[in-house]
Coordinates of C-alpha atoms in Angstrom, one line a residue:
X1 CA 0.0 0.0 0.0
X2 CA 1.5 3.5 -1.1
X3 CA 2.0 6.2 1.6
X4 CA 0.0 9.4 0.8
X5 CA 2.2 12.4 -0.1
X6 CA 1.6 14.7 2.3
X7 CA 3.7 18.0 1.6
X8 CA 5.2 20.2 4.8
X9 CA 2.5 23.0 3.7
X10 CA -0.3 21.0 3.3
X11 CA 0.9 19.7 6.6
X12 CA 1.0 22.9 8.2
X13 CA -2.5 24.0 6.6
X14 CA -4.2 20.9 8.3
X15 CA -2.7 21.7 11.5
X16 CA -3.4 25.7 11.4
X17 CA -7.2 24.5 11.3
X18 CA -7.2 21.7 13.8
X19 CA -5.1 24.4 16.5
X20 CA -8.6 27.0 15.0
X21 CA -11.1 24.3 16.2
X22 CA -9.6 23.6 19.3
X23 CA -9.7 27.2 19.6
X24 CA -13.2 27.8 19.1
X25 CA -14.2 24.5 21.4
X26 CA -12.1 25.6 24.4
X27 CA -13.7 29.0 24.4
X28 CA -17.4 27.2 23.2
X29 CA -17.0 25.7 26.9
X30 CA -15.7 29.2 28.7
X31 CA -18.9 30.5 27.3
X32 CA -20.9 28.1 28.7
X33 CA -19.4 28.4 32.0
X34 CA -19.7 31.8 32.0
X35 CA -23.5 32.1 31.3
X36 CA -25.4 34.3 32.7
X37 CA -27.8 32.7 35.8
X38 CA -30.9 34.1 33.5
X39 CA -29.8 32.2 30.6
X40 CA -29.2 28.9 32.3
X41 CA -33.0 29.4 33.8
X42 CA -34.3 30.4 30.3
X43 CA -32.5 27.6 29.0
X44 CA -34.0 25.1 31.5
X45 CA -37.2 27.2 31.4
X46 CA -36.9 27.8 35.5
X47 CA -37.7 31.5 34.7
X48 CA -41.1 30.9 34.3
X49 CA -41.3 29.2 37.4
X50 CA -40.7 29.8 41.4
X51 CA -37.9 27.7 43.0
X52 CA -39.6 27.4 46.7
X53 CA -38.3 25.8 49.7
X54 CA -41.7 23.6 51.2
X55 CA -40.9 24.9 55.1
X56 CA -41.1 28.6 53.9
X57 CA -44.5 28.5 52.9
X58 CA -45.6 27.1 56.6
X59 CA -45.4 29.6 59.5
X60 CA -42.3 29.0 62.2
X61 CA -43.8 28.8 65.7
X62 CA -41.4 31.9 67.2
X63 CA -42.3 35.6 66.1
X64 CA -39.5 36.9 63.3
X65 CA -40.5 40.3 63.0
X66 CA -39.7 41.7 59.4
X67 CA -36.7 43.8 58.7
X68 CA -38.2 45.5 55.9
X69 CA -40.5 47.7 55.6
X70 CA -41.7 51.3 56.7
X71 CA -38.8 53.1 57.8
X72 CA -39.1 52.9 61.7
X73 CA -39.2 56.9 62.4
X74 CA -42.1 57.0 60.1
X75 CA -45.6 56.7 62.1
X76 CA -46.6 53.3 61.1
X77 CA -48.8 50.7 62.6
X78 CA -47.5 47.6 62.8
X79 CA -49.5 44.8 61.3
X80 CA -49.5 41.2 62.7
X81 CA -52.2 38.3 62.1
X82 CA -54.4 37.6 64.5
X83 CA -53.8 33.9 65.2
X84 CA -49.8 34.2 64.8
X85 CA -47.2 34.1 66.8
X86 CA -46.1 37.9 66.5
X87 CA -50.1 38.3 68.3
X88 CA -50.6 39.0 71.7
X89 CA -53.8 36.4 70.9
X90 CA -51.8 33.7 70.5
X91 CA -50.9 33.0 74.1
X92 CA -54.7 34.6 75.2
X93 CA -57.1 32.7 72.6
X94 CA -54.8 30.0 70.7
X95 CA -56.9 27.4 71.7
X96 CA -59.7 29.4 69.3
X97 CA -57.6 29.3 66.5
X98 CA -59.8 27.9 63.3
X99 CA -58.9 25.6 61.6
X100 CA -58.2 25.9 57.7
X101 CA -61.6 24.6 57.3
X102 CA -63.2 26.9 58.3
X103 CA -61.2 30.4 57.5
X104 CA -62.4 28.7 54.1
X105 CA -65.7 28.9 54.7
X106 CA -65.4 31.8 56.5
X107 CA -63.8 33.5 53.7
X108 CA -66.8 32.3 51.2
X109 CA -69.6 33.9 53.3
X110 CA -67.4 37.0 53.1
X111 CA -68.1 36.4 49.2
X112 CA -71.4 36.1 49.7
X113 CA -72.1 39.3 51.4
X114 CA -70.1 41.2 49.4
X115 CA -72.1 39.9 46.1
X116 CA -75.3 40.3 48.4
X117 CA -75.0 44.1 47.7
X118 CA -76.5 43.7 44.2
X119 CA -79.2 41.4 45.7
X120 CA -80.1 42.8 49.4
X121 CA -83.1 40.9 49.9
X122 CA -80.7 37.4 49.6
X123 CA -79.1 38.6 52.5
X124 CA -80.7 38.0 56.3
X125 CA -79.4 38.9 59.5
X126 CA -80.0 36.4 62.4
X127 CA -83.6 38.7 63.2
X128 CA -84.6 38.4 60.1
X129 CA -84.2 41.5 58.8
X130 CA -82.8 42.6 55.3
X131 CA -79.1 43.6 55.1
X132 CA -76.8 45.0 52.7
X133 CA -73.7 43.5 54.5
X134 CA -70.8 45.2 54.8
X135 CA -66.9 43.3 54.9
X136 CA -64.5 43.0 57.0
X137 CA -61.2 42.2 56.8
X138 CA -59.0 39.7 57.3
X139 CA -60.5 36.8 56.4
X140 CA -63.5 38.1 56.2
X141 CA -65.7 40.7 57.2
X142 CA -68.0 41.2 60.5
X143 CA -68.8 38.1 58.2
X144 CA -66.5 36.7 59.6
X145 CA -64.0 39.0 61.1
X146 CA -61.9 36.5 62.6
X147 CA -60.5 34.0 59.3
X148 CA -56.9 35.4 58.5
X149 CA -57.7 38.6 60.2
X150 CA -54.6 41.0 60.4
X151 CA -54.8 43.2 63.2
X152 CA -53.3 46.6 64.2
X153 CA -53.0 48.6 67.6
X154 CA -54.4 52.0 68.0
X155 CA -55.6 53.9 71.1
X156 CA -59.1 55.4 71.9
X157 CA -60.3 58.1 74.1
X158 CA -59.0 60.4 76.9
X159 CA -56.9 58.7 78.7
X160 CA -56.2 56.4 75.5
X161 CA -56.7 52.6 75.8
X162 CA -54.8 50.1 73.3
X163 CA -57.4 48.4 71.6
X164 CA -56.2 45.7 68.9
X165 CA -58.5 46.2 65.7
X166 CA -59.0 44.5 62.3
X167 CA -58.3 46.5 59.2
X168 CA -60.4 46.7 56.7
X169 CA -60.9 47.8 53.4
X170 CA -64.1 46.7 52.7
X171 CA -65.9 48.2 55.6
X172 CA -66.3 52.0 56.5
X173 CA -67.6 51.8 59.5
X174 CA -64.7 51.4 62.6
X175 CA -66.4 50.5 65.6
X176 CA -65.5 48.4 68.9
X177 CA -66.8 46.7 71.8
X178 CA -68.1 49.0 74.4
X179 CA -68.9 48.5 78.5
X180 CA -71.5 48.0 79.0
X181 CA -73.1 45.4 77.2
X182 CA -76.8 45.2 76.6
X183 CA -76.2 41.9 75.7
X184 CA -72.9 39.7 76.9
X185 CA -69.8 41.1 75.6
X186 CA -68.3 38.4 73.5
X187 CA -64.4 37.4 74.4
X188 CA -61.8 39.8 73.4
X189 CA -57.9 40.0 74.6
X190 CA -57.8 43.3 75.2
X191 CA -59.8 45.1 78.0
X192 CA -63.2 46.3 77.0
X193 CA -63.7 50.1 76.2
X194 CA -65.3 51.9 78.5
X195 CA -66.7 55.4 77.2
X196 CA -67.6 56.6 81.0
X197 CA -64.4 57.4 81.9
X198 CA -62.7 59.0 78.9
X199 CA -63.4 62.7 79.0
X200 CA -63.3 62.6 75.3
X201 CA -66.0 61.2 74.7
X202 CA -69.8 62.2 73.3
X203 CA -72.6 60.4 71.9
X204 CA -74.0 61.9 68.5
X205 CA -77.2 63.2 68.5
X206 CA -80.1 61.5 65.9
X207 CA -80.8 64.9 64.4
X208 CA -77.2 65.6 63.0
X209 CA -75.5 65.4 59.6
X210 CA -73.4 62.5 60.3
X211 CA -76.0 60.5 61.8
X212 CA -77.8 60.3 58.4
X213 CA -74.4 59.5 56.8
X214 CA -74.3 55.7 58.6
X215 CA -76.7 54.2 55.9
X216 CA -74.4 55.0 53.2
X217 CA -71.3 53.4 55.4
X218 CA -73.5 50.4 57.4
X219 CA -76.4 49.6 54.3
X220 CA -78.7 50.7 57.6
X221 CA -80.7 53.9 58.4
X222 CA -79.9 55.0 61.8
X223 CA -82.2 54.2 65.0
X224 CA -82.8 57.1 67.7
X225 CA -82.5 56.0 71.5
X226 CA -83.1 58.8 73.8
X227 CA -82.3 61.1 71.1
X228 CA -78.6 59.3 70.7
X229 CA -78.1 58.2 66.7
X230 CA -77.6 54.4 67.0
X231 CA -75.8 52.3 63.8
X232 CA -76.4 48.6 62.9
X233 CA -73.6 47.3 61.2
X234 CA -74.2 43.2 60.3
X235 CA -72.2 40.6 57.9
X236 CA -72.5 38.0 55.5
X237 CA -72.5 35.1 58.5
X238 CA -75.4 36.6 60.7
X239 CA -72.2 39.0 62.8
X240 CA -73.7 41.4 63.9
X241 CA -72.8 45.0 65.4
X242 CA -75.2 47.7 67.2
X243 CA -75.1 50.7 69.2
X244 CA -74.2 54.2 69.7
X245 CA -72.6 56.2 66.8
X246 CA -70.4 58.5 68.7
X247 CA -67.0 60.6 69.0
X248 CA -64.3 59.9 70.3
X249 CA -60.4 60.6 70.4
X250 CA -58.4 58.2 68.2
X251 CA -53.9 57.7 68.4
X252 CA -52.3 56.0 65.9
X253 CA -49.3 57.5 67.4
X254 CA -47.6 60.4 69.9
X255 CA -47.8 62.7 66.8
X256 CA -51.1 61.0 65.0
X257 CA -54.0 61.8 67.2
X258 CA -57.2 62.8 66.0
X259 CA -60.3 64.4 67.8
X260 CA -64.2 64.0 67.3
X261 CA -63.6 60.6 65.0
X262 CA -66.8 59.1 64.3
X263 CA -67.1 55.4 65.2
X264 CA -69.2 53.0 66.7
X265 CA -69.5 52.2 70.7
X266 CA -70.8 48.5 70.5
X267 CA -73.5 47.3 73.0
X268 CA -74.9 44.2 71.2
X269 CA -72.2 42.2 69.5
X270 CA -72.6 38.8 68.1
X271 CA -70.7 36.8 65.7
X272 CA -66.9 35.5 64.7
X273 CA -64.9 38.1 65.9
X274 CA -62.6 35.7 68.0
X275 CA -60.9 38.1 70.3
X276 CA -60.6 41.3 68.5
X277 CA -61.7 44.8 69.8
X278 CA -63.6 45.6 67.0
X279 CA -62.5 46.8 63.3
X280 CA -61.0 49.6 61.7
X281 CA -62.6 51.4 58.5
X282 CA -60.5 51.7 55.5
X283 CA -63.3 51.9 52.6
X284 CA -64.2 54.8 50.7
X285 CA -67.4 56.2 52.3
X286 CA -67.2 59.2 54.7
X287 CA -67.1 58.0 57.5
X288 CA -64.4 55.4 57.0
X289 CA -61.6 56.3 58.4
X290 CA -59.8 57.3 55.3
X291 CA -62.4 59.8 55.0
X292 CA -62.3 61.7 58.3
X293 CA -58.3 61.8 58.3
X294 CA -58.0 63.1 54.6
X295 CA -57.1 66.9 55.7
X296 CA -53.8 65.2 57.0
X297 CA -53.4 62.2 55.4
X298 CA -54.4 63.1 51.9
X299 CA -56.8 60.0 51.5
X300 CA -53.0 58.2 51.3
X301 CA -52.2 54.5 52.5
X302 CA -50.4 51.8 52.5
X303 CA -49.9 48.2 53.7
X304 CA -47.9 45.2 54.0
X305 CA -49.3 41.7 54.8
X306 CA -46.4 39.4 55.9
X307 CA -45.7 36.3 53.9
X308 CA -46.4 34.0 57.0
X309 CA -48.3 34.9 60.0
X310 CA -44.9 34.1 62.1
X311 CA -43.9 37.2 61.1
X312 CA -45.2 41.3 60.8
X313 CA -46.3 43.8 57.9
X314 CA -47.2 47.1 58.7
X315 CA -50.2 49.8 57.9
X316 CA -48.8 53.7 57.4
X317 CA -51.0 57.0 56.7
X318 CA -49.8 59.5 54.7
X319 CA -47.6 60.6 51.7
X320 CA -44.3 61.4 53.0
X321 CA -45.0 57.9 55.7
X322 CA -45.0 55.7 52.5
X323 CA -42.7 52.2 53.2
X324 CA -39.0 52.1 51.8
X325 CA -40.7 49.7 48.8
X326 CA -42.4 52.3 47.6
X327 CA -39.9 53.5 45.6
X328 CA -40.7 50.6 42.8
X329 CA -44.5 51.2 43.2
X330 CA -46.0 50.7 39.5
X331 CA -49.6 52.0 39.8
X332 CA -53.2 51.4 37.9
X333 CA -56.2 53.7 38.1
X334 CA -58.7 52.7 40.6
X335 CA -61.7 52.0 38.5
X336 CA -65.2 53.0 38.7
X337 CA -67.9 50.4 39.7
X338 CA -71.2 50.9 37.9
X339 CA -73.1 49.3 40.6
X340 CA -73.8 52.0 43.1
X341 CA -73.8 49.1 45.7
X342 CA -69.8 48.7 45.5
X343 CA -68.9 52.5 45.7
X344 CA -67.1 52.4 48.9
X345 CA -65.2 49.5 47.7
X346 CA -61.8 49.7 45.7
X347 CA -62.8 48.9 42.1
X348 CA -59.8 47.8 40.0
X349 CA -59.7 46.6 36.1
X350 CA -58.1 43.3 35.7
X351 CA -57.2 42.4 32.0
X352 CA -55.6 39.5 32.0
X353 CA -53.6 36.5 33.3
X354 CA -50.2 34.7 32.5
X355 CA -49.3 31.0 34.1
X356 CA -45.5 30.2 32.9
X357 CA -44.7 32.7 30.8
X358 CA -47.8 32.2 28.7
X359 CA -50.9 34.7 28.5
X360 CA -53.9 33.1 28.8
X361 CA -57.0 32.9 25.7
X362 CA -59.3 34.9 28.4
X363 CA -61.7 37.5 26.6
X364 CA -61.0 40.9 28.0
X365 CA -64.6 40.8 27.9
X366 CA -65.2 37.8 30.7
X367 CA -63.3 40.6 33.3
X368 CA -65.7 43.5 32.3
X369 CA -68.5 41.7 32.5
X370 CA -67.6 40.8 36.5
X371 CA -65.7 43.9 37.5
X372 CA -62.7 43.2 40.3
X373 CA -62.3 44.6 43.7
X374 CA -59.0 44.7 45.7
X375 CA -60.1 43.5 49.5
X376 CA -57.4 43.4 52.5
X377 CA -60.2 40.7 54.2
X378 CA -60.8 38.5 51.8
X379 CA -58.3 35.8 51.4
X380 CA -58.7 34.0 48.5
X381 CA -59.2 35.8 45.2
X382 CA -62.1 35.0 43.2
X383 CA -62.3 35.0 39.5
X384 CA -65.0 34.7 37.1
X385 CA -65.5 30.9 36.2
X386 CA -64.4 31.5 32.5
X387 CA -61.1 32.6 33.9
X388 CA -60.1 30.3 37.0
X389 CA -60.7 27.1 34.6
X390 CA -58.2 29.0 31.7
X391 CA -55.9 29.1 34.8
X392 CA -56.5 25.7 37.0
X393 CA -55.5 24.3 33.6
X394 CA -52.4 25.8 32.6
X395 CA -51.3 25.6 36.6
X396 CA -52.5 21.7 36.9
X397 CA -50.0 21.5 33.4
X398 CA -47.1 22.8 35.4
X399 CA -47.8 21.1 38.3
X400 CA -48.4 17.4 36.6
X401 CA -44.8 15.9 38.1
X402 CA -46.6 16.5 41.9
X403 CA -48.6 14.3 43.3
X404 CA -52.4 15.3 44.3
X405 CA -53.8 16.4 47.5
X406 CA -57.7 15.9 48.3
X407 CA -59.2 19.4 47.7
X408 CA -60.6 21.7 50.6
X409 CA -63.6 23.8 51.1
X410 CA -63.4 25.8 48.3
X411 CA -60.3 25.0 46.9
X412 CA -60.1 22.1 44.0
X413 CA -56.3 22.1 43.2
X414 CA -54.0 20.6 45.8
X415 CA -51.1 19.1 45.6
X416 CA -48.3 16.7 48.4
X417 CA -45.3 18.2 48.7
X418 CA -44.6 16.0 51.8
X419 CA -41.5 14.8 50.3
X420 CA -39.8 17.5 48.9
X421 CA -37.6 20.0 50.3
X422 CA -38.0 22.8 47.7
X423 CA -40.8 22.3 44.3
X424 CA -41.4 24.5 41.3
X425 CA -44.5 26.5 40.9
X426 CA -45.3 28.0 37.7
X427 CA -45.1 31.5 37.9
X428 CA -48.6 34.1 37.7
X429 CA -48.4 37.1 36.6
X430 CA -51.8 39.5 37.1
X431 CA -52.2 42.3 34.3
X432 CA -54.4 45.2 35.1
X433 CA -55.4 48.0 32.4
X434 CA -52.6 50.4 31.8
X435 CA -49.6 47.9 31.5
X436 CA -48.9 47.3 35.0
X437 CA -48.6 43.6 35.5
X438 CA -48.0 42.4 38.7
X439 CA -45.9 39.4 39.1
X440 CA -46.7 37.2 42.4
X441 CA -44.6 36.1 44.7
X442 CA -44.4 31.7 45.0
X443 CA -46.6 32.6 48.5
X444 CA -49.3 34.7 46.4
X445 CA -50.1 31.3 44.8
X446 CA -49.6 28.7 47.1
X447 CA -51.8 28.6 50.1
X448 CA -50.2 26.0 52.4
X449 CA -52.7 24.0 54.8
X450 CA -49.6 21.4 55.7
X451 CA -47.0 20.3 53.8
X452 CA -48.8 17.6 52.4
X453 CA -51.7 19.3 50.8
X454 CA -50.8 23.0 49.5
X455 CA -53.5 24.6 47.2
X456 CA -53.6 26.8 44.0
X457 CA -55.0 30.3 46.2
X458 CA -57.8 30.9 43.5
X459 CA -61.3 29.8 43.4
X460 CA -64.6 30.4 40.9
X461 CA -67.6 32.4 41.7
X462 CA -70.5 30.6 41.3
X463 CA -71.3 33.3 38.1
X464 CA -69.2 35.0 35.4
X465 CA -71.4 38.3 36.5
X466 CA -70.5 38.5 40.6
X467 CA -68.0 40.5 41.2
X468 CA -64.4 39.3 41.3
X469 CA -62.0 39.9 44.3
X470 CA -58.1 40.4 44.4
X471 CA -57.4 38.6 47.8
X472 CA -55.0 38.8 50.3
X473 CA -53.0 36.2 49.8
X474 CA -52.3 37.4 46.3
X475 CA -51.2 40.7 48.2
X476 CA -48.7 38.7 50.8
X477 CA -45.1 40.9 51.2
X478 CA -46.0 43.4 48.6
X479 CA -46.4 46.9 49.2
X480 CA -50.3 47.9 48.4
X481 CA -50.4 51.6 47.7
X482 CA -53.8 53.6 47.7
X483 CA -53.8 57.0 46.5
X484 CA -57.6 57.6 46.9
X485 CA -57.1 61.3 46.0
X486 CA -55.2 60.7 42.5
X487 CA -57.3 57.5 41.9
X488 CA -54.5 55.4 41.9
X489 CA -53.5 51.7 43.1
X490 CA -50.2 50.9 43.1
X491 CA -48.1 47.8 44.3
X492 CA -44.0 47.6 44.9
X493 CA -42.5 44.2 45.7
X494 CA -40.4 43.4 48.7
X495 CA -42.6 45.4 50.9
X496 CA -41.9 43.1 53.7
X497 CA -41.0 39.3 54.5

């Protein structure tokens, strides 16, 4: 066999080009190293997802108060949840705790009341009388103020006395307990106000202005007794609420302190309110407490709901007391509901929804035909049924390597995580009109009952007409900014932990 004849330049030609291709493969691999962490997760398709450790989405037993936030010269409330750990009703009432069960179906006769507003006569107070029903927060309203309440200090009448409240923004009306009882005060941790020994205090009379105001804020027209204006205040659940609508001296804090503010002096109170002193106002009517502080507040808030209730958010008044996340707020216009029944509420427009990266085939139209609400009590957000089955799909798609859960109360998608120490969720993304969309955190989809059977946080109305509701847990460690005055909502991430 001959020997190919091979000359020293073809030789050196062949040689040149095998040295080039080592080259180019030697610095092929430096470039893969050298990726950027977003490309490997694009490449993997991770950035459509949340990387979640299983233990974060349960709540620690010890109080870790958040280090973000407000900035702590700023006059804030702090915000903790009822039943946690950071609560002084943990040690008091922790036996009362409810279970999961039934801040569920707390939480859907919250629903209900607020859809009752377009439908009074389906709505019934334990005496048989017709309601509107108002909300209440956390968890849900008088209708149940007491499912995943959030709670906030403030002080009332001359001296003050600390009186733990609920927040809420669907209810106008702040009122509290109030000694003494016609009928048996129901349990609360804090002592029970006593309006006979504050100086401060004075009962309104039933021919004023702002007794005529309370059916606007309540759904009731005002009662006389004695020539004292009386409100009735009742919820979804049969809570009810009824006595004296009065002034009184109210202290957020040393600097915050505000004198004549309208609110209600209980004497018949019956219903879930496990423990609190009563709830705090935040709706749009005039006498919510937004209302009567706008000369110094500049109908201005914000919030924080921690991710876990081991740990603490925070509720500030005021432009210049806005939280250090505010700096990132993206805002929408607050919209304008057309049913007259939802105007103290905070009407938002919803447009659309994306599950992994992928926008979902819902008609704009299924969203305008409902109409949305943001709502600090509610705690699962509602959709119309058009849209939660576009999204149970696409989630259940991402989710098909986990192994089911048995649904609860009202939620149908569930999944084990028992043996796993971190899973991936596919990522949702809300978009609201104006090109704000709001990307939520792995603990804005998730809500964990144990480890072993953690639900997709949405549900269905029982209509594509009711009225759908942004929830609280969709809201957990962002920054929720309400600029009443400039009809604006706005939201900033990393608000707290």
């Amino acid at each position: 066999m001959e020997t190919p004849n091979i000359s020293s330049s073809s030789f050196l030609w062949y040689f040149i080009r095998f040295l080039v291709l080592v080259c180019l493969i030697l610095c092929s691999l430096e470039t893969c190293f050298t990726l950027e962490e977003s490309d490997v997760k694009s490449h993997l398709g991770l950035e459509y997802s949340h990387t979640v450790q299983v233990k974060s989405l349960l709540p620690a037993t010890t109080c870790s108060p958040s280090t973000q936030g407000h900035d702590k010269k700023a006059s804030v409330l702090k915000v903790v949840h009822k039943h946690g750990p950071c609560s002084h009703f943990n040690q008091s009432h922790k036996e009362n705790a409810p279970t999961h069960t039934q801040i569920l179906g707390q939480d859907q006769a919250r629903v209900n009341s607020i859809h009752s507003r377009r439908n009074p006569k389906k709505a019934i107070d334990r005496r048989g009388q017709r309601q509107r029903d108002s909300t209440t927060v956390p968890a849900l309203s008088g209708s149940t103020v007491g499912a995943g309440d959030y709670i906030v200090t403030v002080g009332l009448g001359t001296p003050k006395k600390q009186l733990s409240l609920t927040f809420d923004t669907g209810s106008d009306l702040t009122w509290t307990q109030c000694r003494p009882c016609i009928r048996p005060c129901y349990k609360q941790v804090d002592p029970i106000f006593d309006p006979s020994v504050s100086s401060s205090y004075a009962n309104v009379s039933c021919n004023s202005v702002v007794c005529s105001q309370l059916k606007s804020g309540t759904g009731y027209a005002p009662a006389c007794a004695t020539s004292t204006c009386v409100y009735t205040t009742a919820y979804g659940d049969g809570s009810i609420s009824v006595g004296f609508f009065a002034k009184e001296t109210i202290t957020l804090t040393s600097t915050d302190v505000f004198d004549g503010f309208l609110f209600g002096c209980g004497k018949i109170n019956q219903g879930l309110f496990r423990g609190s002193a009563g709830l705090l106002g935040l709706g749009r009517d005039s006498i919510s407490f937004v209302e009567q502080t706008a000369a110094k507040y500049g109908r201005f808030f914000s919030y924080c709901l921690p991710s876990t209730s081991s740990s603490t958010g925070f509720l500030s008044f005021g432009r210049e007391k806005r939280g250090r996340a505010s700096k990132g707020v993206k805002f929408t216009r607050l919209a304008t509901l057309p049913q007259k029944e939802y105007s103290s509420l905070y009407g938002i427009n919803l447009v659309g929804i994306t599950v992994g990266g992928r926008k979902l085939p819902i008609s704009i139209s299924v969203f305008k035909t409902s109409g949305t609400i943001i709502d600090s009590g509610t705690v699962i957000t509602r959709l119309p049924p058009q849209a939660y089955s576009a999204l149970r799909a696409a989630f259940q798609q991402g989710m098909k390597s986990y192994p089911r859960a048995p649904a609860i109360s009202i939620l149908d998608t569930c999944y084990d995580f028992s043996s796993y120490e971190t899973v991936n969720i596919p990522k949702i993304a809300i978009s609201f009109k104006g090109g704000l969309t709001l990307d939520l955190d792995g603990t804005g989809i998730i809500y964990p009952v144990t480890a072993s059977q953690a639900c997709l946080a949405f549900a269905a109305n029982k209509n594509d007409s009711d009225i759908a509701v942004f929830g609280n847990v969709q809201q957990l460690k962002l920054e929720v900014v309400y600029d009443v005055d400039k009809g604006k909502l706005g939201f900033a991430s990393g608000g707290c932990l």
